[in-house]
mmCIF file of C-alpha atoms in Angstrom:
data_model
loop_
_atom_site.group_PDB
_atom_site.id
_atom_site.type_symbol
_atom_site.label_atom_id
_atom_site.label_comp_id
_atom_site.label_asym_id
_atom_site.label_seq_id
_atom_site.Cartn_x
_atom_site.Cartn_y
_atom_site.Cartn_z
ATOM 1 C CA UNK P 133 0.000 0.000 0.000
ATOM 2 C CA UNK P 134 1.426 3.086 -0.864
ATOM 3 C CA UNK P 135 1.325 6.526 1.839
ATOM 4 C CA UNK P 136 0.254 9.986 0.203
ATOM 5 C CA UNK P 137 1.046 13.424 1.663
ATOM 6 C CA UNK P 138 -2.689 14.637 2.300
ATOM 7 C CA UNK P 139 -1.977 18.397 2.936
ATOM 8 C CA UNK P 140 1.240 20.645 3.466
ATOM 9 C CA UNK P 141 1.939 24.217 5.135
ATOM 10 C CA UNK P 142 2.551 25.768 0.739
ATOM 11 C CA UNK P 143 0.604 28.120 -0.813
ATOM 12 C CA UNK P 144 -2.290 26.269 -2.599
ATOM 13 C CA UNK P 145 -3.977 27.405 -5.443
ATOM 14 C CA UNK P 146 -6.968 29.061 -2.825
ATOM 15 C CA UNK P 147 -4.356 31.479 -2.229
ATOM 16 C CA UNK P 148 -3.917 30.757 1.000
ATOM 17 C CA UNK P 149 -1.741 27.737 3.292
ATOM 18 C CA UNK P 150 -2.930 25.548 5.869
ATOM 19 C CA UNK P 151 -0.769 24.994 9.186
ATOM 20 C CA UNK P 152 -0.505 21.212 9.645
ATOM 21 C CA UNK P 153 0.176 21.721 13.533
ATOM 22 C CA UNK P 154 -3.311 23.344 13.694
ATOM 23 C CA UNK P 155 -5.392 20.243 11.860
ATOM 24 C CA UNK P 156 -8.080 18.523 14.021
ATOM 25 C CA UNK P 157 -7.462 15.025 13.109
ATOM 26 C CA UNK P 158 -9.917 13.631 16.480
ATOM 27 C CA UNK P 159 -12.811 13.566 14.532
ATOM 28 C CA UNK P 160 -11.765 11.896 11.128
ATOM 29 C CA UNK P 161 -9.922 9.566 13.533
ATOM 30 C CA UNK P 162 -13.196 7.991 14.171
ATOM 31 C CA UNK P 163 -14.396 8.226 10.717
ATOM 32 C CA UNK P 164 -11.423 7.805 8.583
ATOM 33 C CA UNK P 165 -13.444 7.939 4.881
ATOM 34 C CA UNK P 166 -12.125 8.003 1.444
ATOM 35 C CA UNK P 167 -14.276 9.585 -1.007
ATOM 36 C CA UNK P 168 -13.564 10.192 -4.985
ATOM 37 C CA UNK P 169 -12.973 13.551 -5.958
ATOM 38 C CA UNK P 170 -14.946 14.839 -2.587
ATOM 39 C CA UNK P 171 -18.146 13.358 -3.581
ATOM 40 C CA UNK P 172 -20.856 12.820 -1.218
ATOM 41 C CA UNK P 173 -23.115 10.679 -0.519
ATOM 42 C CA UNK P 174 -26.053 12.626 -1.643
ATOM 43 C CA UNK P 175 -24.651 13.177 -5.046
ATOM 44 C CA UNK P 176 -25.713 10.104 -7.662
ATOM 45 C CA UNK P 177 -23.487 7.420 -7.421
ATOM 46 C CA UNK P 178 -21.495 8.751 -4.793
ATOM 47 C CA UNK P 179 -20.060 6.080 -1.991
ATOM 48 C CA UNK P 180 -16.923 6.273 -0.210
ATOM 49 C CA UNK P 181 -14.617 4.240 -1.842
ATOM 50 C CA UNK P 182 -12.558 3.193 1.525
ATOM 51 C CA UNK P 183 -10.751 4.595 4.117
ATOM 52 C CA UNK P 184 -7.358 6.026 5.287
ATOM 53 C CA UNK P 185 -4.910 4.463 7.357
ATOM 54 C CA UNK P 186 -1.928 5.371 9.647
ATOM 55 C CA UNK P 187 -3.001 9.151 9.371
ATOM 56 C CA UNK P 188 0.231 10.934 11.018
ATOM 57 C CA UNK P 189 2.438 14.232 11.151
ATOM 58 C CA UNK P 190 5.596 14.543 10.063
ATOM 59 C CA UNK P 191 7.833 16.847 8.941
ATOM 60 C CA UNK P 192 5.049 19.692 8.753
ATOM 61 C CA UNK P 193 2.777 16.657 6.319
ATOM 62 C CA UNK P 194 0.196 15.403 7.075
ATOM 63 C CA UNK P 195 0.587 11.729 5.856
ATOM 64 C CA UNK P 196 -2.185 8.942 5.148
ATOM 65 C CA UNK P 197 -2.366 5.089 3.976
ATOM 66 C CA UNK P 198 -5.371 4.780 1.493
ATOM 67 C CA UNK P 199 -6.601 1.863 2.004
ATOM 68 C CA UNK P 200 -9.573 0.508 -0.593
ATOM 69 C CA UNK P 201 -12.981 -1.476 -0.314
ATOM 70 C CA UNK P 202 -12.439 -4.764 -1.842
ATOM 71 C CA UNK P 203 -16.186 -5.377 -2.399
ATOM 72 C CA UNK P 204 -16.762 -2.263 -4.505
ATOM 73 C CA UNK P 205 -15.771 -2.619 -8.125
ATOM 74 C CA UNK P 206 -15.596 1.100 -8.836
ATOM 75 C CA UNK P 207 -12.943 1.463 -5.938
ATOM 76 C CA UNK P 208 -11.219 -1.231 -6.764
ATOM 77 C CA UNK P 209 -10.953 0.253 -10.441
ATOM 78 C CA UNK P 210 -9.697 3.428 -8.744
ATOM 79 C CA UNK P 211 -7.679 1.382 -6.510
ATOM 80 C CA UNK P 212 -5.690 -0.210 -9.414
ATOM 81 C CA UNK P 213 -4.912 3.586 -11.079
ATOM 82 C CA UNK P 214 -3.734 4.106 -7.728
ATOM 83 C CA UNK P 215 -1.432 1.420 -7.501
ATOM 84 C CA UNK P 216 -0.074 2.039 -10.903
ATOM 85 C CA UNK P 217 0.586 4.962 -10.640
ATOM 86 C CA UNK P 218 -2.424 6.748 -13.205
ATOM 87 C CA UNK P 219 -3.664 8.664 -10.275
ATOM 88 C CA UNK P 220 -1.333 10.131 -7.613
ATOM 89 C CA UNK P 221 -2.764 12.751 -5.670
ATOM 90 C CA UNK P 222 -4.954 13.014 -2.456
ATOM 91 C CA UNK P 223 -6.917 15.821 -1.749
ATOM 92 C CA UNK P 224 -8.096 17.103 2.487
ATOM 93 C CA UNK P 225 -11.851 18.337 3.038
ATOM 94 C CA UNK P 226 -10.903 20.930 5.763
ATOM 95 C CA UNK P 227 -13.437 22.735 7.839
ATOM 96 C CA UNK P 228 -11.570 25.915 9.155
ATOM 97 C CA UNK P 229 -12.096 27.250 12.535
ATOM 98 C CA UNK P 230 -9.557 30.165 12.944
ATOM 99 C CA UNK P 231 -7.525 31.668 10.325
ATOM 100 C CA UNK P 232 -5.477 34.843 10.619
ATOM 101 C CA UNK P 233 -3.466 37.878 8.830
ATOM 102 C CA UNK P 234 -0.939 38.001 10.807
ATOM 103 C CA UNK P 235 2.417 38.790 8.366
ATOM 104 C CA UNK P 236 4.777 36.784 10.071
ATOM 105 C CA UNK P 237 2.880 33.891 8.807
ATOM 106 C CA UNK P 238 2.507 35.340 4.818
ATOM 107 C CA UNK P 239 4.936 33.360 2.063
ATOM 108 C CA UNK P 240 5.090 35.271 -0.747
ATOM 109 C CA UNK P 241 2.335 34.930 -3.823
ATOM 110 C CA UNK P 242 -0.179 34.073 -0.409
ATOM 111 C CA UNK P 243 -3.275 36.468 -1.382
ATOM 112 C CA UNK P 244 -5.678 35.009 1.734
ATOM 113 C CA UNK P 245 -5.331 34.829 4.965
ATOM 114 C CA UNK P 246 -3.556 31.659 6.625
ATOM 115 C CA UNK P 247 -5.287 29.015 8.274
ATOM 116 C CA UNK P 248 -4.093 28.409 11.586
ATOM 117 C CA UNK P 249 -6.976 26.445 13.057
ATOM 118 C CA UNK P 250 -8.946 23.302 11.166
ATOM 119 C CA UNK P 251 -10.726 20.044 11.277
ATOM 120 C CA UNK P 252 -10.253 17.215 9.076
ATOM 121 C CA UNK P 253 -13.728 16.010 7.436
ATOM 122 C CA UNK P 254 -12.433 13.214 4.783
ATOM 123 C CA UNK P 255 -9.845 12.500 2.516
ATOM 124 C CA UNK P 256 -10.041 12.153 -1.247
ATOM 125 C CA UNK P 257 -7.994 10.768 -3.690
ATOM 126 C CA UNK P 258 -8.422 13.169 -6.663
ATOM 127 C CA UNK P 259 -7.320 13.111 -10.426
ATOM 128 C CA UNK P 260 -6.263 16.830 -10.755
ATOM 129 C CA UNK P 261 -5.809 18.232 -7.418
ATOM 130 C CA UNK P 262 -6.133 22.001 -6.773
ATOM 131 C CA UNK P 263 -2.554 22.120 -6.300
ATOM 132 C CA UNK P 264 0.707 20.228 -5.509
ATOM 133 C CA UNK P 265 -0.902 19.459 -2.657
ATOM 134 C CA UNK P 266 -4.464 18.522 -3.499
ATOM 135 C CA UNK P 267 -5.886 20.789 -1.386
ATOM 136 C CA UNK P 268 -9.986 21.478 -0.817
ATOM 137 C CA UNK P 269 -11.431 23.276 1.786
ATOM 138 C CA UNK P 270 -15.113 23.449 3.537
ATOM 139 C CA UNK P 271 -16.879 25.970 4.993
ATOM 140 C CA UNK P 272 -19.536 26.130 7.652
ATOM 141 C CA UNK P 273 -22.060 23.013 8.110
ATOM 142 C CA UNK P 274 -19.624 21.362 4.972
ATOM 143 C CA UNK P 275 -20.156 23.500 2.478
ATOM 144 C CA UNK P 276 -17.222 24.019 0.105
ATOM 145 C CA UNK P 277 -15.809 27.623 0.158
ATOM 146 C CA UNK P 278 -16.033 29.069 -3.334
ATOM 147 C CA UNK P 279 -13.021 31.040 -3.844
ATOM 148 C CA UNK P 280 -12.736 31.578 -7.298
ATOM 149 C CA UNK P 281 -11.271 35.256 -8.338
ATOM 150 C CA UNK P 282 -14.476 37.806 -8.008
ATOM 151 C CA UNK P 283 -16.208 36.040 -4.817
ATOM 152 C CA UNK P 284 -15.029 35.903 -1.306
ATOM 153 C CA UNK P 285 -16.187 34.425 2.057
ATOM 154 C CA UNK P 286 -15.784 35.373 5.322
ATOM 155 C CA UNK P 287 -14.242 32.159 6.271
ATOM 156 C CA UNK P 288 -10.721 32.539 4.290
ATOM 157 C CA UNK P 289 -10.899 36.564 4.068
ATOM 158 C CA UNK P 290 -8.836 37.921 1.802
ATOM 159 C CA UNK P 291 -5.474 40.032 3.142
ATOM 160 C CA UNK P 292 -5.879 43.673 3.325
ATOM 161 C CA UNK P 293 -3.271 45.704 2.527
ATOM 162 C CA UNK P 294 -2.389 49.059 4.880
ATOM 163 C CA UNK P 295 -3.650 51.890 3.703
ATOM 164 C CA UNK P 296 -1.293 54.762 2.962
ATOM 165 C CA UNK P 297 0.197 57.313 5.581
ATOM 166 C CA UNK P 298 0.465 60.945 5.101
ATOM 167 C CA UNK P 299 4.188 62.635 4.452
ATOM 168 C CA UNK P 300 6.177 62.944 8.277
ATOM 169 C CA UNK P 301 6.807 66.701 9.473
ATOM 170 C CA UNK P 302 9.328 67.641 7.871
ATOM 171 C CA UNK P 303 8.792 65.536 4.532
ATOM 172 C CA UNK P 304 7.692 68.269 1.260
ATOM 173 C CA UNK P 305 4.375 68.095 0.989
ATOM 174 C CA UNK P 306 4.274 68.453 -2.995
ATOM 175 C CA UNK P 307 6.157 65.068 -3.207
ATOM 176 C CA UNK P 308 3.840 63.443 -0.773
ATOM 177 C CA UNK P 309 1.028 64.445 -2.520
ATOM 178 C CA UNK P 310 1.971 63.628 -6.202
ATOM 179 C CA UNK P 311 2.596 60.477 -4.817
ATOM 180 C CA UNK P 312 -0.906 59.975 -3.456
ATOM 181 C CA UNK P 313 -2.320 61.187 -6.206
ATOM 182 C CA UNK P 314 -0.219 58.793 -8.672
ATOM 183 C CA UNK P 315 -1.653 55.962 -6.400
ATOM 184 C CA UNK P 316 -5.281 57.280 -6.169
ATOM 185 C CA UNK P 317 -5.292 57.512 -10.184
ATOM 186 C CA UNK P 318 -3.886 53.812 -10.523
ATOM 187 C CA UNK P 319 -6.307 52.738 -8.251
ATOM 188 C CA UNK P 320 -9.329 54.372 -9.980
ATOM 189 C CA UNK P 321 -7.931 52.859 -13.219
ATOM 190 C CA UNK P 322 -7.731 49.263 -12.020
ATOM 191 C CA UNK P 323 -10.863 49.408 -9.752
ATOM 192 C CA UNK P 324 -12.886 46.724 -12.457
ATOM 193 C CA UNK P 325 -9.388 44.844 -12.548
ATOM 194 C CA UNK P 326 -9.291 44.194 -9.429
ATOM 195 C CA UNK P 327 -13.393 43.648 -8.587
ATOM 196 C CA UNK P 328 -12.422 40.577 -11.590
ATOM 197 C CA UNK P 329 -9.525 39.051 -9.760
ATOM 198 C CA UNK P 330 -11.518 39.244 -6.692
ATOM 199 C CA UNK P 331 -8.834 41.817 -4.831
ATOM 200 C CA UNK P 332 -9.964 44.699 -2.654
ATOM 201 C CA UNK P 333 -9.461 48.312 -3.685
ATOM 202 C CA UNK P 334 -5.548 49.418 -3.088
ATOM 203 C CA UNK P 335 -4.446 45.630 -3.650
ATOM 204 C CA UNK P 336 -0.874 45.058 -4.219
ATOM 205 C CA UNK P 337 1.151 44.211 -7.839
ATOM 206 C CA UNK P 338 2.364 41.411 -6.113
ATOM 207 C CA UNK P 339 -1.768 40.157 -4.776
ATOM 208 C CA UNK P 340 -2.689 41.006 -8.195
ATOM 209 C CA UNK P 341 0.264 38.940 -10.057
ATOM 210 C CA UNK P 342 -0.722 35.863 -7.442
ATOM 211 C CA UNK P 343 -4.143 36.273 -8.665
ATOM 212 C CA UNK P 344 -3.384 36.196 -12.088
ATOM 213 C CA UNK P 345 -1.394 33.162 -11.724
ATOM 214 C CA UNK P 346 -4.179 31.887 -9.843
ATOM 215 C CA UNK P 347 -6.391 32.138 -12.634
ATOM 216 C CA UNK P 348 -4.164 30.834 -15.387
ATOM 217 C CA UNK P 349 -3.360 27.831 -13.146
ATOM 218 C CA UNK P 350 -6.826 27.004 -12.686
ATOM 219 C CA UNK P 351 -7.304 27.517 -16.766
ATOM 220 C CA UNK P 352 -4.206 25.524 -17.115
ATOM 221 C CA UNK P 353 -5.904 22.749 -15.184
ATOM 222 C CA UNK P 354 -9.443 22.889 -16.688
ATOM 223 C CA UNK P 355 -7.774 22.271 -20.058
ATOM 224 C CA UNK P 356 -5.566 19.266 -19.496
ATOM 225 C CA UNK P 357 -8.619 17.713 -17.880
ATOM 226 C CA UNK P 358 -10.757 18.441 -21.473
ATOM 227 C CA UNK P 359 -7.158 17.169 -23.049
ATOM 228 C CA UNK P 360 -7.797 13.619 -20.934
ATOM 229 C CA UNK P 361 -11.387 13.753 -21.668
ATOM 230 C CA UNK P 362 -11.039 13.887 -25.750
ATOM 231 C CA UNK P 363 -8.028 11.689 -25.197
ATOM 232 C CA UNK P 364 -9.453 8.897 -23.319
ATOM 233 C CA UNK P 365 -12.662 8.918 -25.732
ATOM 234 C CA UNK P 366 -10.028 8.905 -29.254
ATOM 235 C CA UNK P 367 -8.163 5.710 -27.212
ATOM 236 C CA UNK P 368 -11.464 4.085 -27.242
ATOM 237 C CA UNK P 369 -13.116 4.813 -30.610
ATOM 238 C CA UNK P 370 -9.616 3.085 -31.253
ATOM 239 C CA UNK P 371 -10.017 -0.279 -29.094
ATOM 240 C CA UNK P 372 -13.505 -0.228 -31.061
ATOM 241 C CA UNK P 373 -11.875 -0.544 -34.387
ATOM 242 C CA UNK P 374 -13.774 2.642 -35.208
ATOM 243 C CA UNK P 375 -11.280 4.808 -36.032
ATOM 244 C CA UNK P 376 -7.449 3.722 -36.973
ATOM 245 C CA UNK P 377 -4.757 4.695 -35.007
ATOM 246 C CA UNK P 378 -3.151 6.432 -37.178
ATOM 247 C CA UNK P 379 -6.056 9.243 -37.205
ATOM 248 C CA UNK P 380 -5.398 9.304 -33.161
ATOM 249 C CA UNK P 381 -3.801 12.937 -33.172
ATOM 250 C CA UNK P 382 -6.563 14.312 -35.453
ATOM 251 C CA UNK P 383 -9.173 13.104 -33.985
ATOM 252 C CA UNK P 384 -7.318 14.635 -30.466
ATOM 253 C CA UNK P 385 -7.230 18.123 -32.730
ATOM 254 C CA UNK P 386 -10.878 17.884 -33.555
ATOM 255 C CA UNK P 387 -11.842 16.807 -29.745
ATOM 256 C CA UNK P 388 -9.635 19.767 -28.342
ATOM 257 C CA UNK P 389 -11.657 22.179 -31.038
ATOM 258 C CA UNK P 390 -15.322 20.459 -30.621
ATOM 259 C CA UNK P 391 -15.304 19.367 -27.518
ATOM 260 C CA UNK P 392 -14.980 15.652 -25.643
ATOM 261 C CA UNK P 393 -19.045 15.065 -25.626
ATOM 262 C CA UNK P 394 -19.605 16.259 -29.453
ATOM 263 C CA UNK P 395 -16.657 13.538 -30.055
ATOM 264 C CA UNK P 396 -18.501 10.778 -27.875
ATOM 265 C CA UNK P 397 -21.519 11.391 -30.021
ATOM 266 C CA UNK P 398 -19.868 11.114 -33.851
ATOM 267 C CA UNK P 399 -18.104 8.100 -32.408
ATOM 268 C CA UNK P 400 -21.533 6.677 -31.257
ATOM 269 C CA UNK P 401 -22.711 6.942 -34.931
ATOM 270 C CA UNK P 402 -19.497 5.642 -36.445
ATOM 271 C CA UNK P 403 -19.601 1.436 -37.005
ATOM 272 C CA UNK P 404 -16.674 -0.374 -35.897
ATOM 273 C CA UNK P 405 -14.853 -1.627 -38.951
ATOM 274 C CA UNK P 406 -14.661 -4.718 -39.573
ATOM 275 C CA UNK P 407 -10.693 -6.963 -40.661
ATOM 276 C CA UNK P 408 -10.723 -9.417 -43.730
ATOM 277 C CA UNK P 409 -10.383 -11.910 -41.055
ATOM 278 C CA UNK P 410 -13.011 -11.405 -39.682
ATOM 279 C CA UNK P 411 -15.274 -11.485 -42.868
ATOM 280 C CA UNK P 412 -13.792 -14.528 -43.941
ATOM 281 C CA UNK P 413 -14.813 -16.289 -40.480
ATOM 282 C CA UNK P 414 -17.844 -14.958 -40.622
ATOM 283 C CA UNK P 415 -18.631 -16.076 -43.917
ATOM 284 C CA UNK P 416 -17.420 -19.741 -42.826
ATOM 285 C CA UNK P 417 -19.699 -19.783 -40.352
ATOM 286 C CA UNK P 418 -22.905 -18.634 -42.335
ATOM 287 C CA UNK P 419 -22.107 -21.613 -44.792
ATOM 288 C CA UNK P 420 -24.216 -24.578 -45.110
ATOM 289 C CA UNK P 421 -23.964 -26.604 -42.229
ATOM 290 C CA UNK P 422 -22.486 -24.112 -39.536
ATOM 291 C CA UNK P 423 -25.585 -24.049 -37.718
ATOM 292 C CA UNK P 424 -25.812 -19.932 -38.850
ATOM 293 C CA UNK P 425 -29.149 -18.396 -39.872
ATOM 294 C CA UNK P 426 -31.378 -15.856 -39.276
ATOM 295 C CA UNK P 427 -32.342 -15.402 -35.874
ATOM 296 C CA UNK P 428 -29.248 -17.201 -34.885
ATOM 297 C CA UNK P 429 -27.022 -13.940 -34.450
ATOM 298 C CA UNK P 430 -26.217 -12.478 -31.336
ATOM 299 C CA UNK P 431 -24.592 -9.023 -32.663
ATOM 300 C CA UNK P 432 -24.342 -6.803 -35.975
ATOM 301 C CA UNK P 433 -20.419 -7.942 -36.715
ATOM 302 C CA UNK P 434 -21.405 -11.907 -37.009
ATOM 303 C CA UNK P 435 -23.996 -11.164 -39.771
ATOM 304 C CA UNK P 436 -22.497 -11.612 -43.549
ATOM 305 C CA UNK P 437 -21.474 -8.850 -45.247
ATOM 306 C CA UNK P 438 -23.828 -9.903 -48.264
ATOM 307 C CA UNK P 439 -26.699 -10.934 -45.605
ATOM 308 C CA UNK P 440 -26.160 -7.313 -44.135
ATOM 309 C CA UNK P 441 -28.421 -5.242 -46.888
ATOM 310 C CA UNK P 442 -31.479 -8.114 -46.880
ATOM 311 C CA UNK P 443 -31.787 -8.132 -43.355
ATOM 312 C CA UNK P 444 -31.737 -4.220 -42.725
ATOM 313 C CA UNK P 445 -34.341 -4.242 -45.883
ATOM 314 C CA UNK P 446 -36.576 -7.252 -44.678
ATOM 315 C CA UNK P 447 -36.014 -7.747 -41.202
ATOM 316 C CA UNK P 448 -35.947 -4.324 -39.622
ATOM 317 C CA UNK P 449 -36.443 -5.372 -36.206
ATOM 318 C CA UNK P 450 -33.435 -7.692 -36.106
ATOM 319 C CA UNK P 451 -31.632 -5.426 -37.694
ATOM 320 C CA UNK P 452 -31.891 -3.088 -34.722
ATOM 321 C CA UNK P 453 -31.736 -5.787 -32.028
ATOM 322 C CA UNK P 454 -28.570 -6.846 -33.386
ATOM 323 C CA UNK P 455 -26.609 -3.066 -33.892
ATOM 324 C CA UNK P 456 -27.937 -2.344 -29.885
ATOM 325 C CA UNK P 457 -25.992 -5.454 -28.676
ATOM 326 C CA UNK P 458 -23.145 -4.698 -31.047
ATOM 327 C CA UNK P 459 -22.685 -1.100 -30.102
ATOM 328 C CA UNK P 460 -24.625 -1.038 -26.491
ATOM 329 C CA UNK P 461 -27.087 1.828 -28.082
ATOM 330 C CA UNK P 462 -30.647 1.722 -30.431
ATOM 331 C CA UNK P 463 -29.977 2.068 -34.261
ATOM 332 C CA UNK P 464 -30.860 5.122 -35.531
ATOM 333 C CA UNK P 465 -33.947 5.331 -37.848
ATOM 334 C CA UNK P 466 -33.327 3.355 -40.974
ATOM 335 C CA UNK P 467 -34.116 5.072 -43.689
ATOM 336 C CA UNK P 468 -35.167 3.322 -47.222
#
C-alpha cells in the first residue's frame, strides 16, 4: 500500500496555506473515509470508496495510507490507477475554525489569509488536485468555500493591505502628494481589474500577479482535464476498431476544437470496422452446415457482409436488435 502526503503548510492554489500543527485530526480519527474527488453521498453514485490508514504528522505533512474497499468494483478500479501509478494525488476536506493575517505567517504569492486552526472532514484521492498538494477546503455546516477570483467568504478573508500614511513633518508636501495622487489615479484605473480578480481596492502588484497566476493555473488545469477527456474517448473509438490509429492525433485536434461530448456522439454513430479476417470467419460460419441463420445472431459484426443489406431491408427489427448489442445503443432510424 502506498502513503500519500494529504496536505502541506505551501501556498495552494486558494491562495492561502494551511498549518498542519493546527489540523483537528480527532474527529476523522473515528471516521477515517475516502471519497472520490470529494463526492458525497447525496450526489448520484457517490459512496466512499474506503478509508485512510496510519493518518500521522511529520515533517510539517500530514501523511495517510489509502486503504480501498475490496467489495466495490468502482474502488477497486480506482484502486488499481492508484497502484499504478495513473492517479497520484490526495486531496483534504478541511473545515476551518480560525484563520489569521498576521504577516509573520505570509509566504510570498499568499493572497488570503492563513489558516491556523482546522478540522479534518475526509480525505479524497483526486485526479487533478487544486494544487501540488491537493488541497480542498469546507466551509460552515460542509459547504465548500467558493473562492474563485471575483467572490469571497468570510471564512478565508482575503489580506488587506495598509492603507497609505500621510508625508512625516518635515517631509515636502508636494512630493507626498503627487505620490498619493499617482496611487489614487492607478487605483481608480484598475478598480474593475481588481473587482475581476476578486482583490480589494488598493491591492498590491504582487496580490494582483498571485491572482493572475491563480487564474491561469486554474485555466491551465481545466484544459488538461478536457485534453484527458477527448483523449481517453479517441483511445477508445480506437479499441472499437472505429477509427485507426493512425487518425489518433486528429481526432485529439478535432476533440480539443469540438469538444470531448460532441466527439462521444460522432463516435456513437461511427460502425466499428470490420478486418478481412473477420469477414472470412464470418462467412465460414454462415455456410451450409455451420448451424448460422437468421435469428441465430447475437450481434451486428457476425452477420455476412452480403446478408447485411437483406436483413436491414426485410427484417428491420433484427436489424436493430442486433446493432444495440453490437454497439450497447438503439440504431438510428433506418431510412429506405
Amino acid at each position: 500500500m502506498k502513503d500519500v502526503i494529504i496536505s502541506t503548510e505551501a501556498v495552494n492554489s486558494y491562495g492561502s496555506r494551511v498549518l498542519t500543527s493546527g489540523i483537528d485530526l480527532s474527529q476523522y480519527e473515528r471516521n477515517p473515509v475516502l471519497l472520490w474527488m470529494h463526492r458525497r453521498s447525496w450526489e448520484p453514485g457517490a459512496m466512499p470508496i474506503g478509508k485512510v490508514e496510519n493518518l500521522r504528522i511529520e515533517d510539517g505533512r500530514l501523511i495517510g495510507t489509502p486503504v480501498f474497499d475490496q467489495n466495490d468494483d468502482f474502488a477497486k478500479q480506482i484502486e488499481s490507477k492508484w497502484d499504478n501509478g495513473f492517479l497520484r494525488m490526495a486531496s483534504a476536506g478541511l473545515e476551518p475554525m480560525e484563520t489569521t493575517p498576521d504577516p509573520a505567517l505570509v509566504l510570498p504569492g499568499q493572497t488570503r489569509e492563513t489558516v491556523t486552526r482546522c478540522k479534518l472532514v475526509e480525505v479524497s484521492i483526486v485526479d487533478i488536485g487544486g494544487n501540488d498538494e491537493a488541497l480542498q477546503l469546507y466551509g460552515q455546516e460542509g459547504k465548500l468555500l467558493k473562492l474563485a477570483a471575483g467572490e469571497d467568504n468570510p471564512g478565508l478573508p482575503l489580506l488587506q493591505l495598509k492603507k497609505g500614511t500621510k508625508p512625516e513633518p518635515g517631509d515636502e508636501a508636494g512630493e507626498g502628494e503627487e505620490i498619493n495622487n499617482n496611487q489614487n489615479q492607478t487605483t481608480a484605473m484598475n478598480k474593475e481589474q481588481l473587482t475581476l480578480l476578486g482583490l480589494p481596492d488598493g491591492a498590491s502588484d504582487e496580490q494582483a500577479t498571485a491572482a493572475l497566476q491563480l487564474m491561469k493555473m486554474r485555466a491551465d488545469k481545466v484544459e488538461a482535464l478536457q485534453l484527458a477527456a477527448v483523449t481517453q474517448c479517441v483511445d477508445q473509438a480506437i479499441a472499437e476498431r472505429k477509427i485507426l490509429a493512425a487518425q489518433r492525433d486528429h481526432y485529439i485536434q478535432l476533440g480539443k476544437a469540438a469538444g470531448a461530448d460532441m466527439l462521444t456522439d460522432t463516435f456513437k454513430t461511427m460502425p466499428a470496422q470490420v478486418k478481412p479476417t473477420d469477414i472470412l470467419r464470418l462467412s465460414k460460419e454462415s455456410a451450409p452446415g455451420s448451424g448460422k441463420g437468421p435469428g441465430s445472431y447475437t450481434k451486428l459484426s457476425e452477420v455476412p457482409r452480403e446478408e447485411l443489406l437483406a436483413l436491414r431491408k426485410e427484417q428491420p427489427a433484427e436489424y436493430m436488435r442486433l446493432y444495440k448489442a453490437e454497439y450497447g445503443c438503439d440504431c438510428p432510424p433506418l431510412s429506405e
